[in-house]
CSV table of C-alpha atoms and ligand atoms in Angstrom, one decimal:
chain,number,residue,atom,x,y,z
X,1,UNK,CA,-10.0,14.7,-20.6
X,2,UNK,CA,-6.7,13.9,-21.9
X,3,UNK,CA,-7.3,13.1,-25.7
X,4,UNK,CA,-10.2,14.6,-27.6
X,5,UNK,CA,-10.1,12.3,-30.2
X,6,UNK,CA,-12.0,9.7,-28.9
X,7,UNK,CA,-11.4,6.9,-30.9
X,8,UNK,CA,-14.7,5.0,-31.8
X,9,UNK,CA,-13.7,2.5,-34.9
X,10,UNK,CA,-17.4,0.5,-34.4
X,11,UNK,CA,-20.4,1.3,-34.1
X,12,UNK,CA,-23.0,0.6,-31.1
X,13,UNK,CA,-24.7,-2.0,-33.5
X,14,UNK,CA,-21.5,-3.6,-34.3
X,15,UNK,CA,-20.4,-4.0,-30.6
X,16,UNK,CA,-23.8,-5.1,-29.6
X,17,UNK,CA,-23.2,-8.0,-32.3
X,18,UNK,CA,-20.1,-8.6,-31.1
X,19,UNK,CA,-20.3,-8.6,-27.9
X,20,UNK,CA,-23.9,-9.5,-27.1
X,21,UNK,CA,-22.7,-13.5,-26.7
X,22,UNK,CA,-19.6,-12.3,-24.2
X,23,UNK,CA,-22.2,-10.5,-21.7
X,24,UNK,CA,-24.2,-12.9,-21.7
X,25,UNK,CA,-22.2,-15.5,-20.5
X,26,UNK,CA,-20.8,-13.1,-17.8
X,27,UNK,CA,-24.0,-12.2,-16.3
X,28,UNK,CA,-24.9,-15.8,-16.5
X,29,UNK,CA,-21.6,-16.4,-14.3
X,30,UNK,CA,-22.8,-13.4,-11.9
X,31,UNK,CA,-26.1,-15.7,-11.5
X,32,UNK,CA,-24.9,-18.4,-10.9
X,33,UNK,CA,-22.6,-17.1,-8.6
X,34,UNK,CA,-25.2,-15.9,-6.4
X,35,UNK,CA,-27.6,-18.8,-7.0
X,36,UNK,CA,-24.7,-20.7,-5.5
X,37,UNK,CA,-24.9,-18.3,-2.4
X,38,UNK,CA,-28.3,-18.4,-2.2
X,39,UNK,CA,-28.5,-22.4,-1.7
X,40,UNK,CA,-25.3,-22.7,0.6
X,41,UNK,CA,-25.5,-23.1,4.2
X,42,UNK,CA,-24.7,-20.4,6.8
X,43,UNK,CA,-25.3,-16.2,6.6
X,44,UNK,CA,-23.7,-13.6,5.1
X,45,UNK,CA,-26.0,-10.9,4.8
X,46,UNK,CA,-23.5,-8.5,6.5
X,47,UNK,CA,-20.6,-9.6,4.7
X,48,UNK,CA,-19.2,-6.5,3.5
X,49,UNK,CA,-18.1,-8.2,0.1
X,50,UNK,CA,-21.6,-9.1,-0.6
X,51,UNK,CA,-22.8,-5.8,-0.4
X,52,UNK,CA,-19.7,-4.6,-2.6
X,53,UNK,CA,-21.3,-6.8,-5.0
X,54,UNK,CA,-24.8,-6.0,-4.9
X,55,UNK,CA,-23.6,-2.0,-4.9
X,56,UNK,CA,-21.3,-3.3,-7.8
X,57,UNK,CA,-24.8,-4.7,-9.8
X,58,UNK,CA,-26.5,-1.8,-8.7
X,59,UNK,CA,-23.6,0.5,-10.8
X,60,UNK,CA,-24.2,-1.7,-14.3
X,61,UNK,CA,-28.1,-0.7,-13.9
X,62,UNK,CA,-28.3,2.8,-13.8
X,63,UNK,CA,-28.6,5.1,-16.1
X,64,UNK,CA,-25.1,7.0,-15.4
X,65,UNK,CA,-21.8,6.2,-17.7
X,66,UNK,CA,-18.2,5.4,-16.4
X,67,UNK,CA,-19.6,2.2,-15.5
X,68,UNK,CA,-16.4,0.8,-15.3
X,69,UNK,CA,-13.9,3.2,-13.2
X,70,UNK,CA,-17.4,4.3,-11.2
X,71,UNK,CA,-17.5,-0.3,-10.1
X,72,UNK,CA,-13.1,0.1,-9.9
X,73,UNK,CA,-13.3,3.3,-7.3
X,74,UNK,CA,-16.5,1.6,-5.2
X,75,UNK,CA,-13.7,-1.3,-4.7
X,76,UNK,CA,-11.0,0.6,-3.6
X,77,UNK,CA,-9.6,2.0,-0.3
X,78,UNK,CA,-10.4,5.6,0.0
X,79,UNK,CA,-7.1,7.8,-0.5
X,80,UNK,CA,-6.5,10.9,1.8
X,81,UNK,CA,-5.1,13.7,0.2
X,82,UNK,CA,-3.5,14.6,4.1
X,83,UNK,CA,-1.6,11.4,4.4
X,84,UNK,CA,1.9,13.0,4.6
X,85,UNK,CA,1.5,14.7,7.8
X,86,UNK,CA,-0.9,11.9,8.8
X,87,UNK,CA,1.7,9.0,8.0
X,88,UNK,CA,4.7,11.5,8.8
X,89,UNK,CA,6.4,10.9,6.1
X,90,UNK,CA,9.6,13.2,5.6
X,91,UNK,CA,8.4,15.5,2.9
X,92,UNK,CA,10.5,16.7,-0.2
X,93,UNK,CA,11.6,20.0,0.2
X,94,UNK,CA,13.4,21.0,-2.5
X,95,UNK,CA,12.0,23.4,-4.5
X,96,UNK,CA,13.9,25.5,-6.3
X,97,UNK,CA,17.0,23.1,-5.4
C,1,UNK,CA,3.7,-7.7,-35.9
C,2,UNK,CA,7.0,-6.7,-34.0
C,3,UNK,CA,6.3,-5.3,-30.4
C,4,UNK,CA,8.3,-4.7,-27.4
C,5,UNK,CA,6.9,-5.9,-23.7
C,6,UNK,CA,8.3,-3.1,-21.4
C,7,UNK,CA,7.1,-5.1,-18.2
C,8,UNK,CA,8.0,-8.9,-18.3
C,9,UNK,CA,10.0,-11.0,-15.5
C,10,UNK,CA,11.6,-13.2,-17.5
C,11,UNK,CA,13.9,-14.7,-14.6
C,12,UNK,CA,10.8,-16.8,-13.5
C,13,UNK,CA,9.8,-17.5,-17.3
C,14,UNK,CA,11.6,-20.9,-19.3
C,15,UNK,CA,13.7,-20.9,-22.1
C,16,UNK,CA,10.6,-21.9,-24.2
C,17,UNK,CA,8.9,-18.5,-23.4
C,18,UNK,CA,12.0,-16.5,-25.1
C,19,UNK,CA,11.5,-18.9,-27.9
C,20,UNK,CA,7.7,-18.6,-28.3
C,21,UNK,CA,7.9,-14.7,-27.4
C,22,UNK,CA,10.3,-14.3,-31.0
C,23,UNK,CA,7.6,-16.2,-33.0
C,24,UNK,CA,4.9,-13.8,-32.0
C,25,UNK,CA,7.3,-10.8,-32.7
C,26,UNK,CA,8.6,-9.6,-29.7
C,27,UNK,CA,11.7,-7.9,-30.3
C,28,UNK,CA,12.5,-6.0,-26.9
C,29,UNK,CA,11.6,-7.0,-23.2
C,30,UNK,CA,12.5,-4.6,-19.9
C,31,UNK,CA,12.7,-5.9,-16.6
C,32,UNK,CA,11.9,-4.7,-14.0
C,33,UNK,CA,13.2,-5.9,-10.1
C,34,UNK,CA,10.5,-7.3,-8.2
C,35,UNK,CA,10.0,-9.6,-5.4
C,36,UNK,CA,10.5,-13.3,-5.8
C,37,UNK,CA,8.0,-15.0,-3.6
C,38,UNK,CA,9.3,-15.3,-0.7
C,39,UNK,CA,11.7,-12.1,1.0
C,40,UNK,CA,15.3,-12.5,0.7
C,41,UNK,CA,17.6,-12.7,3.7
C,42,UNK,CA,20.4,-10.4,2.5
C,43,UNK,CA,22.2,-7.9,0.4
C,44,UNK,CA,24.3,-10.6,-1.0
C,45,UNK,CA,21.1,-12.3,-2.4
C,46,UNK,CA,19.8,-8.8,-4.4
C,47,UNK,CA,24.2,-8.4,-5.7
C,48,UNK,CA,23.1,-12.7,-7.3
C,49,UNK,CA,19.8,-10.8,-8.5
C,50,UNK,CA,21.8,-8.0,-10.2
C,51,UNK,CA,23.5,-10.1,-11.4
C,52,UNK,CA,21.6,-11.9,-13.0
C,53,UNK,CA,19.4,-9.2,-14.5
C,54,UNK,CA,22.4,-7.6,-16.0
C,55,UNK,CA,24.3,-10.3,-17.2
C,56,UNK,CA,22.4,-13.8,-17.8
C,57,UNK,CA,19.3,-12.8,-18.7
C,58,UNK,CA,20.2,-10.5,-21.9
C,59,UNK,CA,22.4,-13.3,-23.0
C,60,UNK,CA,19.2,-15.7,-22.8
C,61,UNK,CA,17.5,-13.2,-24.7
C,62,UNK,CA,19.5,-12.5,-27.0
C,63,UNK,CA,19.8,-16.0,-28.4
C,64,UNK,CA,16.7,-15.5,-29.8
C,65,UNK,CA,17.2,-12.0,-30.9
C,66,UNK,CA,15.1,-10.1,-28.2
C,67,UNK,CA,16.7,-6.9,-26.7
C,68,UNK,CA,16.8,-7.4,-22.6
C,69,UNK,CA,17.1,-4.1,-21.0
C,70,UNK,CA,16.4,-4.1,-16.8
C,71,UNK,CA,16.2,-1.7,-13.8
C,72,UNK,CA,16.8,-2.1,-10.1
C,73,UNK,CA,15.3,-1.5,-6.9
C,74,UNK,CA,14.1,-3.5,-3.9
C,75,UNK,CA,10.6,-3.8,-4.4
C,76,UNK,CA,7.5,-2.5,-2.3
C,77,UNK,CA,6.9,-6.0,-0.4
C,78,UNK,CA,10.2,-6.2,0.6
C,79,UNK,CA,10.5,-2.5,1.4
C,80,UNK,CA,8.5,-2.8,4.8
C,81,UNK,CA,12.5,-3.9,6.0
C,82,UNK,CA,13.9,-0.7,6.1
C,83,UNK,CA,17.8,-1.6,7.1
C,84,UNK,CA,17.5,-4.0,4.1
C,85,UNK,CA,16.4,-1.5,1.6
C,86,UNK,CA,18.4,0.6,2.7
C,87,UNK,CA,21.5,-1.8,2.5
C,88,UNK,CA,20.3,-2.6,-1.4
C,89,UNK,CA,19.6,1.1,-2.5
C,90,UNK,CA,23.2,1.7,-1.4
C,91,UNK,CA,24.7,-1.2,-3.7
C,92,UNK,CA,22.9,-0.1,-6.7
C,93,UNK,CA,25.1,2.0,-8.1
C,94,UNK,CA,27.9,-1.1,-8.9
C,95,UNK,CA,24.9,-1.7,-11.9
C,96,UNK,CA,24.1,1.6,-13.0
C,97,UNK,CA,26.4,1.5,-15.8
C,98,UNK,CA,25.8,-1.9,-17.0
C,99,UNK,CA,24.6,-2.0,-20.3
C,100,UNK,CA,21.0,-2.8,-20.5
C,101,UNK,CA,20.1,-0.9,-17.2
C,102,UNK,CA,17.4,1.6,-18.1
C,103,UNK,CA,16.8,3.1,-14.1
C,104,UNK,CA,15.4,2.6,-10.9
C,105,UNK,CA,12.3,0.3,-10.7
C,106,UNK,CA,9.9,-1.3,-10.2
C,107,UNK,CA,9.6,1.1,-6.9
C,108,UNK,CA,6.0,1.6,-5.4
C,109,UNK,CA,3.7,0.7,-2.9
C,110,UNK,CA,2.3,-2.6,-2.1
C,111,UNK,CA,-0.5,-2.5,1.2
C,112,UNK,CA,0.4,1.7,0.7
C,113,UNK,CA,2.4,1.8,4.5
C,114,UNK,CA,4.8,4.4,5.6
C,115,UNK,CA,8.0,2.2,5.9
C,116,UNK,CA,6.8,1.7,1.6
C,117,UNK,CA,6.9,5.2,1.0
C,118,UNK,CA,9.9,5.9,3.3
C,119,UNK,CA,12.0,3.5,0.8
C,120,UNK,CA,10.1,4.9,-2.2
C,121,UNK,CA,11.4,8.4,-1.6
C,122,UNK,CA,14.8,7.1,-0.9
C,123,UNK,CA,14.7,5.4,-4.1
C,124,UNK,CA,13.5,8.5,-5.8
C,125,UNK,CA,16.8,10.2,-4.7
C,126,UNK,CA,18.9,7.5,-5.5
C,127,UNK,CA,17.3,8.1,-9.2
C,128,UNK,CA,17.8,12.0,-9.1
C,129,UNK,CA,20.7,12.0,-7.8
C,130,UNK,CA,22.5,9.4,-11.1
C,131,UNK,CA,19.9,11.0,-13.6
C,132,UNK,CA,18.3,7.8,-13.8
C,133,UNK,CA,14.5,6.7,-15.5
C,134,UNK,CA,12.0,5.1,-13.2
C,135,UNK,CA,9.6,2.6,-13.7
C,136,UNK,CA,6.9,2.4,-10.8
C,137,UNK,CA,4.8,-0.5,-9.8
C,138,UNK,CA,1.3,0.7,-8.5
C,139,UNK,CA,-1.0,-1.5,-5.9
C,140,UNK,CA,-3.1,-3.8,-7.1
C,141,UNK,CA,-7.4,-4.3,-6.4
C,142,UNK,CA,-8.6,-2.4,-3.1
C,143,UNK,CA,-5.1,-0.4,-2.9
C,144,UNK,CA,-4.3,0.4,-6.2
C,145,UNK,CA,-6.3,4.0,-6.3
C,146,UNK,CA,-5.3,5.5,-2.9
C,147,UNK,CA,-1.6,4.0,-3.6
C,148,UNK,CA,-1.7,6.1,-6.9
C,149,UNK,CA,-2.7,8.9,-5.3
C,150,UNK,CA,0.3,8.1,-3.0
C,151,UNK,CA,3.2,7.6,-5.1
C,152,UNK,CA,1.1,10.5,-7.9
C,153,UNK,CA,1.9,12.9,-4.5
C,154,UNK,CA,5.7,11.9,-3.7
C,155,UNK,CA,6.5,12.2,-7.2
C,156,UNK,CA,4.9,16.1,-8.0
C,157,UNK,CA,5.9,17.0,-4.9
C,158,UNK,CA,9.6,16.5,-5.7
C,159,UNK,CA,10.8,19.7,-8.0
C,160,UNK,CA,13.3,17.1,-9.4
C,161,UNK,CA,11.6,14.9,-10.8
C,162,UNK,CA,11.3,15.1,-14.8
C,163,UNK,CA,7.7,13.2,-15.9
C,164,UNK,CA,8.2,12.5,-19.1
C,165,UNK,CA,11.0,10.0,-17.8
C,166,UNK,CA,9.0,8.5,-15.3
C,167,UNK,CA,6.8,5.4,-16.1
C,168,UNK,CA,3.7,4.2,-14.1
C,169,UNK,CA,2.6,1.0,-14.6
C,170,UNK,CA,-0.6,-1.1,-13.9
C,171,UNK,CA,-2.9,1.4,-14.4
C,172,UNK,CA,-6.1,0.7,-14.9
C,173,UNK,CA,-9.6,2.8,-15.4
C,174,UNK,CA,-9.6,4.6,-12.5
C,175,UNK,CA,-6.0,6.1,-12.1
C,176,UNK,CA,-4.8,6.5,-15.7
C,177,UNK,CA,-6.2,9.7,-16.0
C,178,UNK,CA,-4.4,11.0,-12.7
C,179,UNK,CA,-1.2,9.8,-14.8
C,180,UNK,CA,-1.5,10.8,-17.9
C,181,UNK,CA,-2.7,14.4,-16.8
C,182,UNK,CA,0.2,14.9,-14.9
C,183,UNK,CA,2.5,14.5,-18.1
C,184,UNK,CA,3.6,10.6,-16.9
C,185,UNK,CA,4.1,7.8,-18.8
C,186,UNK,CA,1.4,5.0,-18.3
C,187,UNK,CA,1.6,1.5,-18.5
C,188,UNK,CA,-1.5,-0.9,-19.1
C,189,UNK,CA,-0.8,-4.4,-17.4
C,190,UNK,CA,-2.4,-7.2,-18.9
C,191,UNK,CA,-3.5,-10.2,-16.7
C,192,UNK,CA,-5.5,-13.9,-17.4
C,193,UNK,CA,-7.5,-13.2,-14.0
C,194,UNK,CA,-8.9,-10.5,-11.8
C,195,UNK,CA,-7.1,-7.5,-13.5
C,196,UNK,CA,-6.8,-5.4,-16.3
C,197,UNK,CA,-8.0,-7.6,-19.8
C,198,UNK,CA,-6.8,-6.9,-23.0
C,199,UNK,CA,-10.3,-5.5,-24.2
C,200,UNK,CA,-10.7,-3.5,-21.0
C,201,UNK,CA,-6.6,-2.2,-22.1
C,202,UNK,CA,-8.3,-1.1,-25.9
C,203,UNK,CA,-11.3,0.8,-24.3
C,204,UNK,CA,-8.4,2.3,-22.1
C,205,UNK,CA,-6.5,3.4,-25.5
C,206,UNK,CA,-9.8,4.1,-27.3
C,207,UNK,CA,-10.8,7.0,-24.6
C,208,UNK,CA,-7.2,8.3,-23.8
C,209,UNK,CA,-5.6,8.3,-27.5
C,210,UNK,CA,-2.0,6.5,-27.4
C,211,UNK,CA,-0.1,9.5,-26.2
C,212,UNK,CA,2.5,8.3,-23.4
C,213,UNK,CA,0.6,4.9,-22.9
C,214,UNK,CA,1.6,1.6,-23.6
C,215,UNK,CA,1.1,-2.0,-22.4
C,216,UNK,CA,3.0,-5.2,-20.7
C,217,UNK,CA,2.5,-8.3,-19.9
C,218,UNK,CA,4.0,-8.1,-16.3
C,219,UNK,CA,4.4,-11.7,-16.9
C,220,UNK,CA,6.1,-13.4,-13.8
C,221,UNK,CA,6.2,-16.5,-11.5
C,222,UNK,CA,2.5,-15.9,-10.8
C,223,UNK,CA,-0.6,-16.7,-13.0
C,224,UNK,CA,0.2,-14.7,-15.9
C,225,UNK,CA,0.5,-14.5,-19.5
C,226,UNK,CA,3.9,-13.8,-21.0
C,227,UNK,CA,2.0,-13.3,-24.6
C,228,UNK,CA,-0.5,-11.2,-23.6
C,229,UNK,CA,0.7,-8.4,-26.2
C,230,UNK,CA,-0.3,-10.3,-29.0
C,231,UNK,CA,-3.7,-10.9,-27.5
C,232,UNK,CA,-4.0,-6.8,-27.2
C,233,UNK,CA,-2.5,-6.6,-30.8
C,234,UNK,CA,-5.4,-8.9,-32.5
C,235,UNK,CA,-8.6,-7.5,-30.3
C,236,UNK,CA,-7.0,-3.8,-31.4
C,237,UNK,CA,-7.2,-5.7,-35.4
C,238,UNK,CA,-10.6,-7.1,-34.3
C,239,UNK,CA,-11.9,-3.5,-33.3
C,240,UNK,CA,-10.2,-2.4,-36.7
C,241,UNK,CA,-7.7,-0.1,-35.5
C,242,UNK,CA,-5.2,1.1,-37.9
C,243,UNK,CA,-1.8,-0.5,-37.8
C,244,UNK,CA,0.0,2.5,-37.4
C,245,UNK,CA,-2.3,3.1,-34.2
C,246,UNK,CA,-1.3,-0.5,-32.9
C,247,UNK,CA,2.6,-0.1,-33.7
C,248,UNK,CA,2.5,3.3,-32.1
C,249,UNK,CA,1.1,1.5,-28.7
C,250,UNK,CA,3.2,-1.8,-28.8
C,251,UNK,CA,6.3,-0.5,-29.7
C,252,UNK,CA,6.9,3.2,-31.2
C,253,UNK,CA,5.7,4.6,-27.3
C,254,UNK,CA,8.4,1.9,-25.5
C,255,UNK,CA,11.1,2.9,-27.4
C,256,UNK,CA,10.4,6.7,-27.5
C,257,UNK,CA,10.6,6.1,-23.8
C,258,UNK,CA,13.5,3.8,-23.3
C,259,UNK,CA,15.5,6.0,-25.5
C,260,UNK,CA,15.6,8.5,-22.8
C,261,UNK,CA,17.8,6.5,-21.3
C,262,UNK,CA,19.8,3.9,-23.7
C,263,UNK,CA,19.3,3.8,-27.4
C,264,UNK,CA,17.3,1.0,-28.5
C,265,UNK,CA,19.4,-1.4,-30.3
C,266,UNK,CA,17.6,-4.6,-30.7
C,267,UNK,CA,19.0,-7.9,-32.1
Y,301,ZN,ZN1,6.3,-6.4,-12.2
């Protein structure tokens, strides 16, 4: 953790109050969204996006925190810590240079 | 509120954006080199670019009293031409000494391929080598966290490199602790659609503190939102954040970290 004063100005009540209206239209978009899947023609059920999705809805349900980088890392492209020598990419050497 | 937008491409924005930008308080702008659209066919066309990042564009600017300051680089998309890049990288140093150049940027990865990081590590010599800041564009949606990683890699494995004169920008939840860890800067890019929003960029500064971290607009030919900065400013006032806690993010951290390079002298 970089900071350890966290900065919380509201509390949960307030942002609940706040933002209770905002969700709520999102997940509405969310349903729709797959309401419009649901009645179009054609099958995806092994469409990888779908499934990114559902994993995606899956994340906002359970009971863990980090919701948010937890849905970003489930979208991304895994990252290899070997890729130099994989890629062979000239590597720096110049320590102590 | 006065602020300054270190990540705006103003040679795609109108006239009317410098204007509008001064009403809301925008009193610096730094622009980075980035790829137009399409890919260009020559040196010639990045000398015109150059050109007109180092010279037109801070007289635009300045008409309305906003500070242009610019740095140079062929970007990531058009990196994957490695005889071009290399032709560009070579020509840079005609602009280093221009006046509102701050360093090398934005350099990157794009789709995070070898002939990307090739040019990314030639660039990151071309910036050791004239003692020059860098600004660095990180991948967007599937590719932005393993192109972190990437360019998080080249950079700590180069002994030369000082940090806290390197910015990365477009972070977003998952790779701004990789940044800021490591001692970089990190820049929170604020888009209408599909990316980072200005809320998400407040829960960003709420649970990192504003050390090192500011936010841009990245506005450009694209959908985007040149005046996104005052959106972050009023949902920081909506959360009730102090002002000295918004002027620290929106302009104190920019010109801390321009000032490495050129002092900030606005109007
Ligand atoms: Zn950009």
């Amino acid at each position: 953790m970089i900071s350890d004063t966290i900065m919380h100005e509201r509390t949960a009540a307030q942002i609940i109050a706040d933002e209770f209206l905002i969700a709520r239209a999102k997940i509405l978009e969310l349903a729709a969204t797959l309401d419009r899947l649901d009645r179009a023609d054609g099958d995806i059920e092994n469409s990888k996006q779908l499934v990114l999705l559902s994993q995606g809805m899956q994340i906002l349900c359970d009971s863990e925190s980090d919701k948010a980088k937890r849905v970003q890392l489930l979208m991304s492209r895994q990252y290899e810590p070997e890729w130099i020598e994989k890629m062979a990419v000239r590597r720096r050497d110049v320590e102590g240079s | 509120m006065e602020y300054i937008d270190p990540h705006l491409h103003m040679v795609s924005r109108t006239t009317d954006d410098y204007e509008t930008l001064a009403r809301m308080g925008c009193v610096a702008i730094s622009e980075p080199a980035f790829w137009a659209g399409f890919d260009r066919g020559s040196v010639e066309s990045f000398r015109d670019y150059f050109r007109q990042l180092t010279d037109f564009e801070p007289k635009r600017a300045a008409q309305y009293g906003i500070s242009h300051y610019t740095w140079l680089c062929i970007n990531a998309k058009e990196a994957e031409n490695v005889t071009l890049s290399r032709e560009v990288i070579a020509m840079i140093p005609e602009f280093l000494d221009a006046k509102n150049v701050l360093g090398i940027g934005e350099i990157g990865l794009n789709k995070n391929t070898r002939n990307e990081a090739t040019i990314f590590l030639e660039h990151l010599d071309l910036a050791v080598k004239y003692n020059q800041q860098i600004l660095i564009h990180t991948p967007h949606l599937e590719d932005k966290y393993q192109g972190t990683r990437m360019i998080l890699d080249m950079l700590m494995g180069d002994s030369r490199i000082n940090r806290s004169r390197v910015l990365v920008d477009h972070v977003e939840e998952h790779t701004i602790e990789h940044v800021l860890e490591n001692g970089f800067w990190a820049g929170m890019t604020l888009y209408p659609v599909s990316k980072c929003t200005p809320q998400r960029a407040v829960d960003m500064i709420e649970r990192y503190g504003p050390e090192r971290l500011m936010a841009n607009s990245a506005g450009d030919w694209g959908p985007s939102k040149p005046t996104a900065i005052p959106d972050l400013i009023m949902e920081m006032k909506k959360r009730g954040h102090s002002k000295e806690l918004i002027r620290r993010v929106v302009y104190e951290n920019p010109k801390t970290f321009f000032s490495q390079s050129k002092p900030f002298v606005h109007g």
